[in-house]
Amino acid sequence: MVCKVYNDLKSTLWVCKLTNCSRGIRNAWHFYYALVLVFKVVCGSFSIALLTP
C-alpha cells in the first residue's frame, strides 16, 4: 500500500493506493471474516434445531 499525505491549512488528507500485494491481503481477510460468519450462522441454526422439540 502506498500512502501520501497532503496537508492543507484546515485539514490533512491521506491518499492510499492499493498495490497488488495489499489487495490480496485485503481479499484474504474478507474471505476469512465471511467464512467465520457463515460458520456461525450454520452452527447457530443447528444448535437452535437441537433445542426445539
Coordinates of N, CA and C in Angstrom, one line a residue:
M1 N 0.8 -1.2 0.0 CA 0.0 0.0 0.0 C 0.9 1.2 0.0
V2 N 0.6 2.1 -0.9 CA 1.4 3.4 -1.0 C 0.5 4.5 -0.5
C3 N 1.0 5.3 0.5 CA 0.2 6.3 1.1 C 0.9 7.7 0.9
K4 N 0.2 8.7 0.7 CA 0.7 10.1 0.7 C -0.1 11.0 1.5
V5 N 0.5 11.9 2.1 CA -0.2 12.9 3.0 C -0.2 14.3 2.3
Y6 N -1.4 14.9 2.2 CA -1.5 16.2 1.7 C -2.0 17.1 2.8
N7 N -1.2 18.1 3.2 CA -1.5 19.0 4.3 C -2.1 20.2 3.7
D8 N -3.3 20.6 4.2 CA -3.9 21.9 3.9 C -3.9 22.8 5.1
L9 N -4.4 24.0 5.0 CA -4.5 24.9 6.1 C -5.5 24.3 7.2
K10 N -6.5 23.7 6.7 CA -7.6 23.3 7.7 C -7.6 21.8 7.9
S11 N -7.1 21.0 7.0 CA -7.2 19.5 7.2 C -6.0 18.8 6.6
T12 N -5.9 17.6 6.9 CA -4.9 16.7 6.4 C -5.6 15.6 5.6
L13 N -5.2 15.3 4.4 CA -5.8 14.3 3.6 C -4.8 13.1 3.3
W14 N -5.2 11.9 3.6 CA -4.4 10.7 3.3 C -5.0 10.1 2.1
V15 N -4.1 9.9 1.1 CA -4.5 9.2 -0.1 C -3.6 7.9 -0.2
C16 N -4.3 6.8 -0.2 CA -3.6 5.5 -0.3 C -4.0 4.8 -1.6
K17 N -3.1 4.2 -2.2 CA -3.3 3.3 -3.4 C -3.0 1.9 -3.0
L18 N -3.9 1.0 -3.4 CA -3.7 -0.4 -3.1 C -2.8 -1.0 -4.2
T19 N -1.8 -1.7 -3.7 CA -0.9 -2.4 -4.6 C -1.4 -3.8 -4.7
N20 N -0.9 -4.6 -5.6 CA -1.4 -6.0 -5.8 C -1.2 -6.8 -4.6
C21 N -0.1 -6.6 -3.8 CA 0.1 -7.4 -2.6 C -1.0 -7.0 -1.5
S22 N -1.2 -5.7 -1.3 CA -2.1 -5.3 -0.3 C -3.6 -5.7 -0.7
R23 N -3.8 -5.7 -2.0 CA -5.2 -6.1 -2.5 C -5.4 -7.6 -2.1
G24 N -4.4 -8.4 -2.3 CA -4.5 -9.8 -2.0 C -4.7 -10.0 -0.5
I25 N -4.0 -9.3 0.3 CA -4.2 -9.4 1.8 C -5.6 -9.0 2.2
R26 N -6.1 -7.9 1.6 CA -7.5 -7.4 1.9 C -8.5 -8.5 1.5
N27 N -8.3 -9.1 0.3 CA -9.2 -10.1 -0.1 C -9.2 -11.4 0.8
A28 N -8.0 -11.7 1.3 CA -7.9 -12.8 2.2 C -8.6 -12.6 3.6
W29 N -8.5 -11.3 4.1 CA -9.2 -11.0 5.3 C -10.7 -11.0 5.1
H30 N -11.1 -10.5 4.0 CA -12.6 -10.5 3.7 C -13.1 -11.9 3.6
F31 N -12.4 -12.8 2.9 CA -12.7 -14.2 2.8 C -12.8 -14.9 4.2
Y32 N -11.8 -14.6 5.1 CA -11.8 -15.2 6.4 C -13.0 -14.8 7.2
Y33 N -13.3 -13.5 7.2 CA -14.5 -13.0 8.0 C -15.8 -13.5 7.4
A34 N -15.9 -13.6 6.1 CA -17.1 -14.2 5.5 C -17.3 -15.7 5.9
L35 N -16.2 -16.4 5.9 CA -16.2 -17.8 6.3 C -16.6 -18.0 7.8
V36 N -16.1 -17.1 8.6 CA -16.4 -17.2 10.1 C -17.9 -16.9 10.2
L37 N -18.4 -15.9 9.5 CA -19.8 -15.5 9.6 C -20.7 -16.7 9.2
V38 N -20.4 -17.3 8.0 CA -21.2 -18.5 7.6 C -21.1 -19.6 8.6
F39 N -20.0 -19.9 9.2 CA -19.8 -20.9 10.2 C -20.7 -20.6 11.4
K40 N -20.7 -19.4 11.8 CA -21.6 -19.0 13.0 C -23.0 -19.2 12.7
V41 N -23.5 -18.8 11.5 CA -24.9 -18.9 11.1 C -25.3 -20.4 11.0
V42 N -24.4 -21.2 10.4 CA -24.8 -22.6 10.3 C -24.8 -23.3 11.7
C43 N -23.8 -23.0 12.5 CA -23.8 -23.7 13.8 C -24.9 -23.1 14.7
G44 N -25.2 -21.8 14.6 CA -26.3 -21.3 15.4 C -27.6 -21.9 15.0
S45 N -27.9 -22.1 13.8 CA -29.2 -22.7 13.4 C -29.2 -24.2 13.7
F46 N -28.1 -24.8 13.7 CA -28.0 -26.2 14.1 C -28.3 -26.4 15.6
S47 N -27.7 -25.5 16.4 CA -28.0 -25.6 17.9 C -29.4 -25.2 18.2
I48 N -30.0 -24.3 17.5 CA -31.5 -24.0 17.7 C -32.3 -25.2 17.3
A49 N -31.9 -25.9 16.2 CA -32.7 -27.1 15.8 C -32.6 -28.2 16.9
L50 N -31.4 -28.3 17.5 CA -31.3 -29.3 18.6 C -32.1 -29.0 19.8
L51 N -32.3 -27.7 20.1 CA -33.1 -27.3 21.3 C -34.6 -27.4 21.1
T52 N -35.1 -27.3 19.9 CA -36.5 -27.4 19.7 C -37.0 -28.8 19.7
P53 N -38.1 -29.1 20.3 CA -38.6 -30.5 20.5 C -39.2 -31.1 19.2

